[in-house]
CSV table of C-alpha atoms in Angstrom, one decimal:
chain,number,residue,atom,x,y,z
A,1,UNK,CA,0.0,0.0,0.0
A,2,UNK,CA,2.8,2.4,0.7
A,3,UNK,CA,4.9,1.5,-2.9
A,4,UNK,CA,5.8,4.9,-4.1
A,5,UNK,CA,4.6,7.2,-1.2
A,6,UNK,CA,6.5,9.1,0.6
A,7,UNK,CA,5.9,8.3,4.5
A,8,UNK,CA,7.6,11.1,5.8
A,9,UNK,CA,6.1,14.0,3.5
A,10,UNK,CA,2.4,12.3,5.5
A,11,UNK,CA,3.7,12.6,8.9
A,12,UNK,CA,4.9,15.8,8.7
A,13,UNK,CA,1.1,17.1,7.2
A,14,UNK,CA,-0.3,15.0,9.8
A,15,UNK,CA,0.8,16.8,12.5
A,16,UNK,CA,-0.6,20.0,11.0
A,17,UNK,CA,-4.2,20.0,12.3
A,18,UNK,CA,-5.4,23.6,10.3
A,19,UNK,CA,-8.2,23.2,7.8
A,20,UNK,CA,-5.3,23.6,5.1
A,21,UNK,CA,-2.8,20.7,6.6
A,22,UNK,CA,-5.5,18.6,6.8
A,23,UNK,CA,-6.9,19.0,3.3
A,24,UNK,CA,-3.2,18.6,2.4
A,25,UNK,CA,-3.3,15.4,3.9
A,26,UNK,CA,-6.8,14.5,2.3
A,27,UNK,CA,-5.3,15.1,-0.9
A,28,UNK,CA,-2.2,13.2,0.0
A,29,UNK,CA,-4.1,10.2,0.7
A,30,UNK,CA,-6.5,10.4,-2.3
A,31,UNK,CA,-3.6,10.6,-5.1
A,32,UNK,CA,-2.3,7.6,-3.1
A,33,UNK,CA,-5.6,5.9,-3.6
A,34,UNK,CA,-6.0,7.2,-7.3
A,35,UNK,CA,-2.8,5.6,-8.3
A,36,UNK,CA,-2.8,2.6,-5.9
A,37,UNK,CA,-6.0,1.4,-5.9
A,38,UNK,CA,-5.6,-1.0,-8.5
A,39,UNK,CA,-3.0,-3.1,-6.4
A,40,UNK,CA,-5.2,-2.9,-3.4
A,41,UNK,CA,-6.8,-5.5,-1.3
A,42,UNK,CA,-10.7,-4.7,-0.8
A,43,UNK,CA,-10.0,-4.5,2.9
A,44,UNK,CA,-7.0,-1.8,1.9
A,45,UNK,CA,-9.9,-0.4,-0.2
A,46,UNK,CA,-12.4,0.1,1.8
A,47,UNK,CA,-10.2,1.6,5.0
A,48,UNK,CA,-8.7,4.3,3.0
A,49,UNK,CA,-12.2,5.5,1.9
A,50,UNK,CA,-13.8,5.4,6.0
A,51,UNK,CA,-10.0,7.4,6.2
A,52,UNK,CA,-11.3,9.7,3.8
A,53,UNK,CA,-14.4,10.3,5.1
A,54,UNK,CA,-13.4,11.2,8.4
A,55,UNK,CA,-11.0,14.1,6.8
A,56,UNK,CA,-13.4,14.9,5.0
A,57,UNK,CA,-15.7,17.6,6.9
A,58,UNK,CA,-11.8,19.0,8.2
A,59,UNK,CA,-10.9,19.9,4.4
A,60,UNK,CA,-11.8,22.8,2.5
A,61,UNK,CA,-14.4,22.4,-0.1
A,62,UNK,CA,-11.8,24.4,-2.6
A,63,UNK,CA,-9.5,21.9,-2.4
A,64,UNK,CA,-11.9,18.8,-2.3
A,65,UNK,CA,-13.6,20.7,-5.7
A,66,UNK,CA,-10.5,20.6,-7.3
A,67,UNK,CA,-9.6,16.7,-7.1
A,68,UNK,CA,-13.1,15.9,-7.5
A,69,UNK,CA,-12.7,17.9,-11.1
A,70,UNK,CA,-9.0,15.8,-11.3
A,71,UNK,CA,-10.7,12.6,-11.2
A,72,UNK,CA,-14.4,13.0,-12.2
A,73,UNK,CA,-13.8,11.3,-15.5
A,74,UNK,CA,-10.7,9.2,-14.9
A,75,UNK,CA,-10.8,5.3,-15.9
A,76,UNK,CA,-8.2,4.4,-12.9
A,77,UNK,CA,-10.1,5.5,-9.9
A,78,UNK,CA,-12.0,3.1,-7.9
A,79,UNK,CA,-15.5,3.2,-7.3
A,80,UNK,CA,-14.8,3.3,-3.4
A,81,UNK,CA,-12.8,6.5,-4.1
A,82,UNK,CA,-15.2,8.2,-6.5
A,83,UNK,CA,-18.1,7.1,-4.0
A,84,UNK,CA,-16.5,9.9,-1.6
A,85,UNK,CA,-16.3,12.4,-3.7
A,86,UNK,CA,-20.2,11.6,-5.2
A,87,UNK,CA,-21.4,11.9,-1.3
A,88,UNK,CA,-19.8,15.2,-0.7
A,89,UNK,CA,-21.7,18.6,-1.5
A,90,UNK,CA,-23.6,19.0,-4.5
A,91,UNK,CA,-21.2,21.4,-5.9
A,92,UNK,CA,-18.2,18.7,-5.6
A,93,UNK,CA,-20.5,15.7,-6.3
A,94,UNK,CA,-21.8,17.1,-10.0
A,95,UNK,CA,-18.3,16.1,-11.8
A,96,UNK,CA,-17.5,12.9,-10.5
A,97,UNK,CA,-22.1,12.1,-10.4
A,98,UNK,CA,-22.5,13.5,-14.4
A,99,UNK,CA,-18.9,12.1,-16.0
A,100,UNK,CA,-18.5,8.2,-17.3
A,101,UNK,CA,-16.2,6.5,-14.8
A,102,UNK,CA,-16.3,3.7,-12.6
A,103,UNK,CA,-19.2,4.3,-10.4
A,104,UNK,CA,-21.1,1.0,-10.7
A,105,UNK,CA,-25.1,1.3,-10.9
A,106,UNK,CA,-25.5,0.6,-6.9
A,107,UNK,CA,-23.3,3.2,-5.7
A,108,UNK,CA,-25.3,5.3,-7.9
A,109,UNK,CA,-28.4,4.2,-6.4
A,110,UNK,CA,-26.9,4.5,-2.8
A,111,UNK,CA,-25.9,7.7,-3.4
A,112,UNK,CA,-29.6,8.8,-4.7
A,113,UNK,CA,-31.3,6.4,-1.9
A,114,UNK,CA,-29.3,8.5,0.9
A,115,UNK,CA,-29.0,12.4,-0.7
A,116,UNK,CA,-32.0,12.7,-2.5
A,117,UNK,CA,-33.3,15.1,-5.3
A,118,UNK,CA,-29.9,17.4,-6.0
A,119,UNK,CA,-27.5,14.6,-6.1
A,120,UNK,CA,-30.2,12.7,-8.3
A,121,UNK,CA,-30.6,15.5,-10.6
A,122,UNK,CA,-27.1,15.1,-11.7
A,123,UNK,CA,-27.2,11.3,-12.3
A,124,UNK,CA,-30.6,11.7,-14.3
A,125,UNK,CA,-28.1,13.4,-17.0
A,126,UNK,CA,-25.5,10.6,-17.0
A,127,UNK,CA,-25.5,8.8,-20.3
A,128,UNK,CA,-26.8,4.9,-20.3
A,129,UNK,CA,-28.8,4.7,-17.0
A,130,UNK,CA,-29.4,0.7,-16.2
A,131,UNK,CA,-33.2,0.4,-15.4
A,132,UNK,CA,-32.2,-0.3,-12.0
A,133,UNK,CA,-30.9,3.6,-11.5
A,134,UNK,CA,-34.2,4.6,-13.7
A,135,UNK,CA,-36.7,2.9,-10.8
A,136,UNK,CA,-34.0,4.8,-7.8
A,137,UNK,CA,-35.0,7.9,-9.9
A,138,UNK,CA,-38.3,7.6,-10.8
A,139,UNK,CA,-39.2,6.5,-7.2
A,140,UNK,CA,-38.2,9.9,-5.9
A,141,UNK,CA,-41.5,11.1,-8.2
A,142,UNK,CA,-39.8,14.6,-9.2
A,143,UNK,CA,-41.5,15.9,-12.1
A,144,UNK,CA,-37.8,17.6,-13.4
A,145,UNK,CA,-36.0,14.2,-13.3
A,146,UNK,CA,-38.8,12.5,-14.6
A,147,UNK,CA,-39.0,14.8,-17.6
A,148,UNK,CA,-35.2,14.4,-18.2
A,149,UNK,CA,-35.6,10.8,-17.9
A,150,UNK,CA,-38.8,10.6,-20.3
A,151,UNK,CA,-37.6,12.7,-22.8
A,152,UNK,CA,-33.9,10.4,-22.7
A,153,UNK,CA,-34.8,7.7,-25.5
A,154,UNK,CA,-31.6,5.6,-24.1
A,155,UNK,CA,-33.2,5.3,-20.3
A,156,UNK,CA,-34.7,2.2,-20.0
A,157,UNK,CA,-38.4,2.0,-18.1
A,158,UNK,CA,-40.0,-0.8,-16.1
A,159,UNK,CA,-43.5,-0.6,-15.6
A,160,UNK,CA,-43.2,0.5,-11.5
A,161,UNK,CA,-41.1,3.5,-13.0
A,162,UNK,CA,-43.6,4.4,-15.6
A,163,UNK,CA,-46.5,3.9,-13.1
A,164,UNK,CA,-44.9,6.4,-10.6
A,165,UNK,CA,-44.5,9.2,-14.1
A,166,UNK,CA,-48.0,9.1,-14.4
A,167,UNK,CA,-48.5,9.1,-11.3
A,168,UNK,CA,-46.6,12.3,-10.9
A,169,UNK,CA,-48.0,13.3,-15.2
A,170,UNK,CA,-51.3,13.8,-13.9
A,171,UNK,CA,-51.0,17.8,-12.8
A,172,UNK,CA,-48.3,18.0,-15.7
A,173,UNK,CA,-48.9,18.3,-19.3
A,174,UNK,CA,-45.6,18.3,-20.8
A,175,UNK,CA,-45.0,15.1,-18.4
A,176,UNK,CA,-48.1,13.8,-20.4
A,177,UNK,CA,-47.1,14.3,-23.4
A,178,UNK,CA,-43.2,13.0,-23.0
A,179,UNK,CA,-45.1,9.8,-21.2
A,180,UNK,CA,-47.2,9.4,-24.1
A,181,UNK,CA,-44.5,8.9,-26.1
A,182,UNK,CA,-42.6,5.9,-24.5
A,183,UNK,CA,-42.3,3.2,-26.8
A,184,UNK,CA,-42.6,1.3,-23.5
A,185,UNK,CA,-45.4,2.7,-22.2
A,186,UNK,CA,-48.3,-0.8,-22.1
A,187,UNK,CA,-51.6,-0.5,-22.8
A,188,UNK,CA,-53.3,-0.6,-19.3
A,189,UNK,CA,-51.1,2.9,-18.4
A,190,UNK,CA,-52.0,4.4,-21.5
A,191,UNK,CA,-56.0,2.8,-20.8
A,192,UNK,CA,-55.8,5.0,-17.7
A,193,UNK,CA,-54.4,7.9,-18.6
A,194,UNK,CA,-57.6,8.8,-21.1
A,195,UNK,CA,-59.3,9.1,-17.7
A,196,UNK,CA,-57.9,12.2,-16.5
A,197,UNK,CA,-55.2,13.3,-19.5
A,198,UNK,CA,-55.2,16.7,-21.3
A,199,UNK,CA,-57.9,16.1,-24.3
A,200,UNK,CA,-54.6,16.6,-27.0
A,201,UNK,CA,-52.7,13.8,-25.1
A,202,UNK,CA,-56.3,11.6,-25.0
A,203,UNK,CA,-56.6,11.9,-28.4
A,204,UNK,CA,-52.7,10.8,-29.0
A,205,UNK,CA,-53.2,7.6,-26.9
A,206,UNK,CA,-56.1,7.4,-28.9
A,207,UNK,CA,-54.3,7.1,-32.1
A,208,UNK,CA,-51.7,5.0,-30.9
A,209,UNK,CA,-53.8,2.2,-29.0
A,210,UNK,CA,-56.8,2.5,-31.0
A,211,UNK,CA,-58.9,2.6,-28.1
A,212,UNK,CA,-62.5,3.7,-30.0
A,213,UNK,CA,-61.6,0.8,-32.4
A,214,UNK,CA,-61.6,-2.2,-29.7
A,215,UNK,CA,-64.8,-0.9,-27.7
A,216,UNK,CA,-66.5,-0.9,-31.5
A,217,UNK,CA,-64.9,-4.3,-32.1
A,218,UNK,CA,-66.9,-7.6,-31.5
A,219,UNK,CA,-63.5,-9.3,-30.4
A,220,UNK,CA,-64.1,-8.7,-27.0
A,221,UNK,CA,-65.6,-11.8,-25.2
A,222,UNK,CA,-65.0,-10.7,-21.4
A,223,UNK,CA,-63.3,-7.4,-21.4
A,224,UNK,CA,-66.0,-3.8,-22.0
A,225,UNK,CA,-68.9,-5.5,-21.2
A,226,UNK,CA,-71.0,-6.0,-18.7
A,227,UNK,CA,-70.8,-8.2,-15.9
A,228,UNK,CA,-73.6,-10.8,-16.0
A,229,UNK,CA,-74.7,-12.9,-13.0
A,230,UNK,CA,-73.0,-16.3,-12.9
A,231,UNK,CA,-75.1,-19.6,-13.6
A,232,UNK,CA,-73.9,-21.5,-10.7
A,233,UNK,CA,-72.1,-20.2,-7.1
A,234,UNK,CA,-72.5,-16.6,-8.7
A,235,UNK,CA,-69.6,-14.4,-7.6
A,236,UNK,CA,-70.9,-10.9,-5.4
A,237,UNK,CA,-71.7,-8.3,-8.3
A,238,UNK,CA,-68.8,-5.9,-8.8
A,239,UNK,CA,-70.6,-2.4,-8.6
A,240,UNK,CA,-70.0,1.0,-8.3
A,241,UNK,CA,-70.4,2.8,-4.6
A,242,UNK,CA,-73.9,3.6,-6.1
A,243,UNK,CA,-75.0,0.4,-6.5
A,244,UNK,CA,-74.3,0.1,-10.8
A,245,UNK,CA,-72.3,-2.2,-12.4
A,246,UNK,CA,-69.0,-1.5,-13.5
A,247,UNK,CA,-67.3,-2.4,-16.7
A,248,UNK,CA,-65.0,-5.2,-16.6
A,249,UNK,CA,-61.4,-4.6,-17.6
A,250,UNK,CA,-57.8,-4.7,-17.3
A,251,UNK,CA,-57.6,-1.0,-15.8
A,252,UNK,CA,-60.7,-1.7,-13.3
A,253,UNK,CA,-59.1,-4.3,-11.8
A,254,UNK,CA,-55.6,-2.4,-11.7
A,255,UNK,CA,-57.8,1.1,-10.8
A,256,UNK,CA,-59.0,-1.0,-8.0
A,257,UNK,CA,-55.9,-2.2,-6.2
A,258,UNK,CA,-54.0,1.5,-6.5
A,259,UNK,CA,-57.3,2.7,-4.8
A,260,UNK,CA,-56.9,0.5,-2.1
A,261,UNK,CA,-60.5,-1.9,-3.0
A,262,UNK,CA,-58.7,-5.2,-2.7
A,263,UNK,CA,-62.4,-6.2,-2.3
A,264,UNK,CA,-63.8,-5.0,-5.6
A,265,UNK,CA,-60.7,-6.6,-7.3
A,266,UNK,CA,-61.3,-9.6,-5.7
A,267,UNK,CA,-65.3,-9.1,-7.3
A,268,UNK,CA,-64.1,-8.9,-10.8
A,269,UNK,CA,-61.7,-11.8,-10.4
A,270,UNK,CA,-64.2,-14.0,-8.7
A,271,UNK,CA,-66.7,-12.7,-12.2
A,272,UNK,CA,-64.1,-13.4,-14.4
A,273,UNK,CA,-62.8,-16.5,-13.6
A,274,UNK,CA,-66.0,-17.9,-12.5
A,275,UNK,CA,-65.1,-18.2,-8.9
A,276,UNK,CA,-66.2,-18.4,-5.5
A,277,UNK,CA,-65.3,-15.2,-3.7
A,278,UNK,CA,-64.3,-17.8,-0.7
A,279,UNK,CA,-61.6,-19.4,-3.0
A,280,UNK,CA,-60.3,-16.2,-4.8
A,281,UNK,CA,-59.4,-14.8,-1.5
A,282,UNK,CA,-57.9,-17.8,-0.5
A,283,UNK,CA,-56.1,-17.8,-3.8
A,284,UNK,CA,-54.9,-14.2,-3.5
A,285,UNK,CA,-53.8,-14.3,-0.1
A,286,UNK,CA,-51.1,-17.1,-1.3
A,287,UNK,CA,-47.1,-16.5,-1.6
A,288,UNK,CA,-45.5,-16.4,-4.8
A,289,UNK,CA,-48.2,-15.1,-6.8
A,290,UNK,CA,-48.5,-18.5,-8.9
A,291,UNK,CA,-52.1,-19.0,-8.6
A,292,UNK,CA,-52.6,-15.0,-9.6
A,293,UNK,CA,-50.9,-16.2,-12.8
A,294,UNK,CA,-52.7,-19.1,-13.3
A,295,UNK,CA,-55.7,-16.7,-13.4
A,296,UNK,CA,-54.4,-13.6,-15.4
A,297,UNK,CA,-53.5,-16.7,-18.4
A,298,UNK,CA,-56.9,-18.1,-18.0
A,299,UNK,CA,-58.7,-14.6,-18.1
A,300,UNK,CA,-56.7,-13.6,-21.2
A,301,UNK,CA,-54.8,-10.4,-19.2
A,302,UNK,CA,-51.3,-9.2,-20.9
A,303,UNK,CA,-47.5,-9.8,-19.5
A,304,UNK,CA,-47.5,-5.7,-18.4
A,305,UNK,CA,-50.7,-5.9,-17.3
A,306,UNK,CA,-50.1,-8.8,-14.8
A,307,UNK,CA,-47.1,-6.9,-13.3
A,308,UNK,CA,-49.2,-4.1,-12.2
A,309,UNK,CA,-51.4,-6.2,-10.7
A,310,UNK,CA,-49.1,-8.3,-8.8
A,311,UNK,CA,-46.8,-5.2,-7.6
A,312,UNK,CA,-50.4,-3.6,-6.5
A,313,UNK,CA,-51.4,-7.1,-4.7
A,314,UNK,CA,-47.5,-7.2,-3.6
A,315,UNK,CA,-47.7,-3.4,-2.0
A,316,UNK,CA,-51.2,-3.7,-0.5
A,317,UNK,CA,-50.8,-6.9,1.5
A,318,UNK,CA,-47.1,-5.9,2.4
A,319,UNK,CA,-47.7,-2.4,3.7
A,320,UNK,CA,-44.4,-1.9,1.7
A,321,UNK,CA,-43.2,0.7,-1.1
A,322,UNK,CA,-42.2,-2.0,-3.3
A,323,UNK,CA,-40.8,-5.8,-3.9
A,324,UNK,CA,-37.8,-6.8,-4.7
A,325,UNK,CA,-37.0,-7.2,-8.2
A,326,UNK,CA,-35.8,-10.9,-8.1
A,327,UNK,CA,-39.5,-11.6,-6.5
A,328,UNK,CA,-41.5,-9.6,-10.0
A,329,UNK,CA,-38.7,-11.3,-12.2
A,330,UNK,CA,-39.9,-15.0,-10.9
A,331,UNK,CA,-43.7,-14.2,-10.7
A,332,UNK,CA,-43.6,-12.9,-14.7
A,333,UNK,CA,-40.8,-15.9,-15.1
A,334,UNK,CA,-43.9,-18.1,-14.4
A,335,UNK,CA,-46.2,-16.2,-16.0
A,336,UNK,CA,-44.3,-16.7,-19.4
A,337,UNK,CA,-43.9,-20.4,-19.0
A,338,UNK,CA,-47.9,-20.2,-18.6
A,339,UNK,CA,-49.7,-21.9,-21.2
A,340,UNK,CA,-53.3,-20.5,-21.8
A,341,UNK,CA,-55.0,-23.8,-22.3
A,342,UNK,CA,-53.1,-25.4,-19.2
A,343,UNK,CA,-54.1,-22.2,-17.1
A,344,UNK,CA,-57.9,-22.7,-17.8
A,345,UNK,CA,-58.1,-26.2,-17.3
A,346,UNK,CA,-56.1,-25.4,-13.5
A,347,UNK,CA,-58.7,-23.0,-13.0
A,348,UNK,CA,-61.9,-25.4,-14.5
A,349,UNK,CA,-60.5,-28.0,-12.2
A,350,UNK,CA,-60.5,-25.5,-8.8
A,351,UNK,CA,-63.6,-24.2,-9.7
A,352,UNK,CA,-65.0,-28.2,-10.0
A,353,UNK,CA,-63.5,-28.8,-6.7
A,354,UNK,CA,-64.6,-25.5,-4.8
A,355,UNK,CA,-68.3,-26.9,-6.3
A,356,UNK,CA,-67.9,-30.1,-4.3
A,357,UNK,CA,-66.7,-28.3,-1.3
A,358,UNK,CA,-69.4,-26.4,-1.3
A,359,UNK,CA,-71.7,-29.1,-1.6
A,360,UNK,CA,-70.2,-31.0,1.0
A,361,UNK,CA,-70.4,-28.0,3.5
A,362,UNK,CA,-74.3,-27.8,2.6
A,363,UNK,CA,-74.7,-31.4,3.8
A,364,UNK,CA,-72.4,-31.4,6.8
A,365,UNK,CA,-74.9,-27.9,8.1
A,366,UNK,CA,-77.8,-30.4,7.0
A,367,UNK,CA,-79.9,-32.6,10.0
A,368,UNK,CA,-79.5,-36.1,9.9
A,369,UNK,CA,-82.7,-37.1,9.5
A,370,UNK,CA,-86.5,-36.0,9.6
A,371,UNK,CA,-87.2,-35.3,13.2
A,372,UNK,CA,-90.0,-37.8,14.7
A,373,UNK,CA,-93.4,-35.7,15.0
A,374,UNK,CA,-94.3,-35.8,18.6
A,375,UNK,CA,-97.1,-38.0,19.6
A,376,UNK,CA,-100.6,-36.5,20.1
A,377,UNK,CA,-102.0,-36.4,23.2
A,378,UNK,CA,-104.1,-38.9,24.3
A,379,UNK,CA,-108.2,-38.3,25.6
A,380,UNK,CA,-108.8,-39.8,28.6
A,381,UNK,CA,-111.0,-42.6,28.2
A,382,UNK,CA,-114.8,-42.3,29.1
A,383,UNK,CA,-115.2,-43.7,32.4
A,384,UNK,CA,-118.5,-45.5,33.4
A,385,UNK,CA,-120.5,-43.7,36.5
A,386,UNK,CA,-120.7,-45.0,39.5
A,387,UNK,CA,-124.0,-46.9,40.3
C-alpha cells in the first residue's frame, strides 16, 4: 500500500491540524488511492475510503472541488474513491455524479437512496442509465427528473417507473405528453391515462392504441362489457359505490388495487374467472403469486398488465413501497412459462373442486334425518258412572 509514497512527507502534514494541513493530507491520501487502488486488497480499499471520510468535513471544499474535477472522469479510480467524492456537496459531487467513470449502478443508487433530489438531478443526466438507476429515480416522483428521464430515448423504463410518471403526469402536461411517447409505455397505463389526460394527449393515446376501435370491435368476449350474473355459485356483483355495475377490464381491476378496493378486485376476479369469492381470496392471499398467474392466463390479461397487478397485490398486502426485483422477475418468469390452455383447465378443475366443497359444507350444516313428529296427546277414556 505504501509503494511509491512518501511516508515522511504524510507525517509531517499529519501533524498540522489547520483546515489547510488537513486537506493537504486528504489530498495526499487520495492521489495515493487514485494511483494505488488497483494493487489494493478490498479491505485496503475500503479503510482508505472510511479514512477519507473522516478528513473529510476538516478539508476545504476548494480543495476537495478541485480533485473531485481531477478525477471525475478518470478510468483508474476506484469506485470506493469516486463514491467519496459523489457523497460530498452537491457542488463537488456534480463532476464525478455526471462524468463516465467507474461508479457501478448501486453506488449510484446508494448515493440517490441517501442524498435525494440534488444529487439525483445530476445522475438523471448521465449517459446509459441501467433500469435499475431509472426505478432509484423515478421513485423519488420529481416531475424535473422524470422529464429528463422521459424525454432520454436511451433510459430504459419498467413498468413501476412508468407507473410512478403518471403518477406524478397527472397535474403535468408536458410530463403527459413526453409519457405518451414511450415506446414502452403498455396499454393498461395508457387505458388509464384517457381518464384524466389533457384532451390533445387523450386523443394521441387514442391514435396510438386505438382505443374507439376495440370498444367498437366484437372481439371482445369478457373485457368492456357488462358483468352478468354467474349460472352456478355466482360471484358478489362488482358495482359501483352507487349500487351500478361496472365495466370489466384490465384497468378496473388495476384502478382497483392503486385505490386500495382489494375487495372490488377480488369481485371482478371471482366474475371473471367464475369463482367463488371464498376461493379467490384464499387464492390471493397465497405466496408467490402462482395462482394469480394461473388466473391472469386463464382470463386472457397481458404480461405488463399482470405486473401491475401483482406489484399492486404485492404493496397492499405488504404495507411496503415495493418488492424486490428478483421476486417480479420469478412471478412474470412463471407467467411466461404459462400456457393459456393449461391455465384454464387449472382454474376449470379448482372451480370443480370449490363446487364439491361447497356441496359438501351444505350437507355437513344439514340434520341427519326428519325429526319424529311428537305424539298426540291422548283423551282420557270415558269412564262409566258409578252406580
Amino acid at each position: 500500500m505504501s509503494e511509491g509514497f512518501d511516508l515522511s512527507e504524510l507525517a509531517q502534514v499529519a501533524r498540522d491540524k489547520s483546515p489547510v494541513g488537513r486537506s493537504k493530507m486528504f489530498a495526499l491520501l487520495a492521489r495515493l488511492f487514485w494511483r494505488r487502488g488497483a494493487i489494493m486488497k478490498p479491505k485496503e480499499k475500503v479503510m482508505l475510503a472510511e479514512i477519507l471520510r473522516l478528513l473529510r468535513p476538516k478539508t476545504l471544499a476548494e480543495a476537495r472541488m478541485e480533485l473531485a474535477y481531477e478525477m471525475a472522469g478518470s478510468t483508474l479510480a476506484e469506485p470506493e474513491l469516486l463514491r467519496v467524492f459523489a457523497e460530498d456537496e452537491i457542488e463537488i459531487a456534480s463532476p464525478v455524479l455526471f462524468s463516465g467513470n467507474r461508479l457501478e449502478p448501486s453506488d449510484l443508487i446508494a448515493v440517490i437512496e441517501s442524498k435525494g433530489v440534488s444529487h439525483a438531478a445530476t445522475i438523471a443526466t448521465r449517459k446509459g442509465p441501467t433500469i435499475a438507476v431509472v426505478d432509484a429515480l423515478a421513485r423519488l416522483e420529481d416531475p424535473e427528473i422524470l422529464r429528463r428521464l422521459l424525454g432520454d430515448p436511451e433510459a430504459p423504463f419498467s413498468i413501476p417507473a412508468l407507473s410512478s410518471a403518471a403518477l406524478v403526469a397527472m397535474t403535468d402536461v408536458p410530463l403527459q405528453r413526453l409519457l405518451a411517447e414511450r415506446r414502452e409505455l403498455p396499454e393498461s397505463i395508457a387505458e388509464d391515462m384517457m381518464t384524466w389526460a389533457d384532451p390533445e394527449i387523450c386523443e394521441t393515446l387514442n391514435t396510438r392504441f386505438l382505443f374507439d376501435a376495440m370498444v367498437a370491435s366484437p372481439q371482445q368476449p369478457v373485457y368492456g362489457q357488462k358483468a352478468m350474473p354467474l349460472p352456478e355459485a355466482p360471484a358478489p356483483q362488482a358495482t359501483t359505490e352507487d349500487g351500478g355495475e361496472i365495466e370489466l377490464t384490465p384497468s378496473s381491476m388495476i384502478s382497483a388495487l392503486r385505490a386500495g378496493n382489494l375487495a372490488l378486485f377480488q369481485a371482478q376476479v371471482a366474475h371473471l374467472a367464475n369463482l367463488r369469492m371464498g376461493l379467490v381470496r384464499k387464492l390471493i392471499n397465497e405466496n408467490g403469486g402462482d395462482s394469480i398467474a394461473f388466473i391472469a392466463r386463464a382470463i386472457g390479461l397481458r404480461r405488463d398488465e399482470f405486473a401491475q397487478i401483482y406489484l399492486l397485490m404485492r404493496k397492499l398486502r405488504t404495507k411496503a413501497g415495493g418488492i424486490g426485483a428478483a421476486d417480479l422477475g420469478q412471478a412474470l418468469d412463471f407467467f411466461d412459462r404459462t400456457e393459456a390452455t393449461q391455465a384454464s383447465s387449472i382454474i376449470a378443475r379448482w372451480r370443480r373442486e370449490s363446487a364439491r366443497e361447497a356441496l359438501t359444507e351444505s350437507e355437513d350444516a344439514a340434520p341427519l334425518g326428519p325429526a319424529e313428529p311428537a305424539p298426540a296427546p291422548q283423551e282420557p277414556e270415558p269412564t262409566e258412572p258409578a252406580a
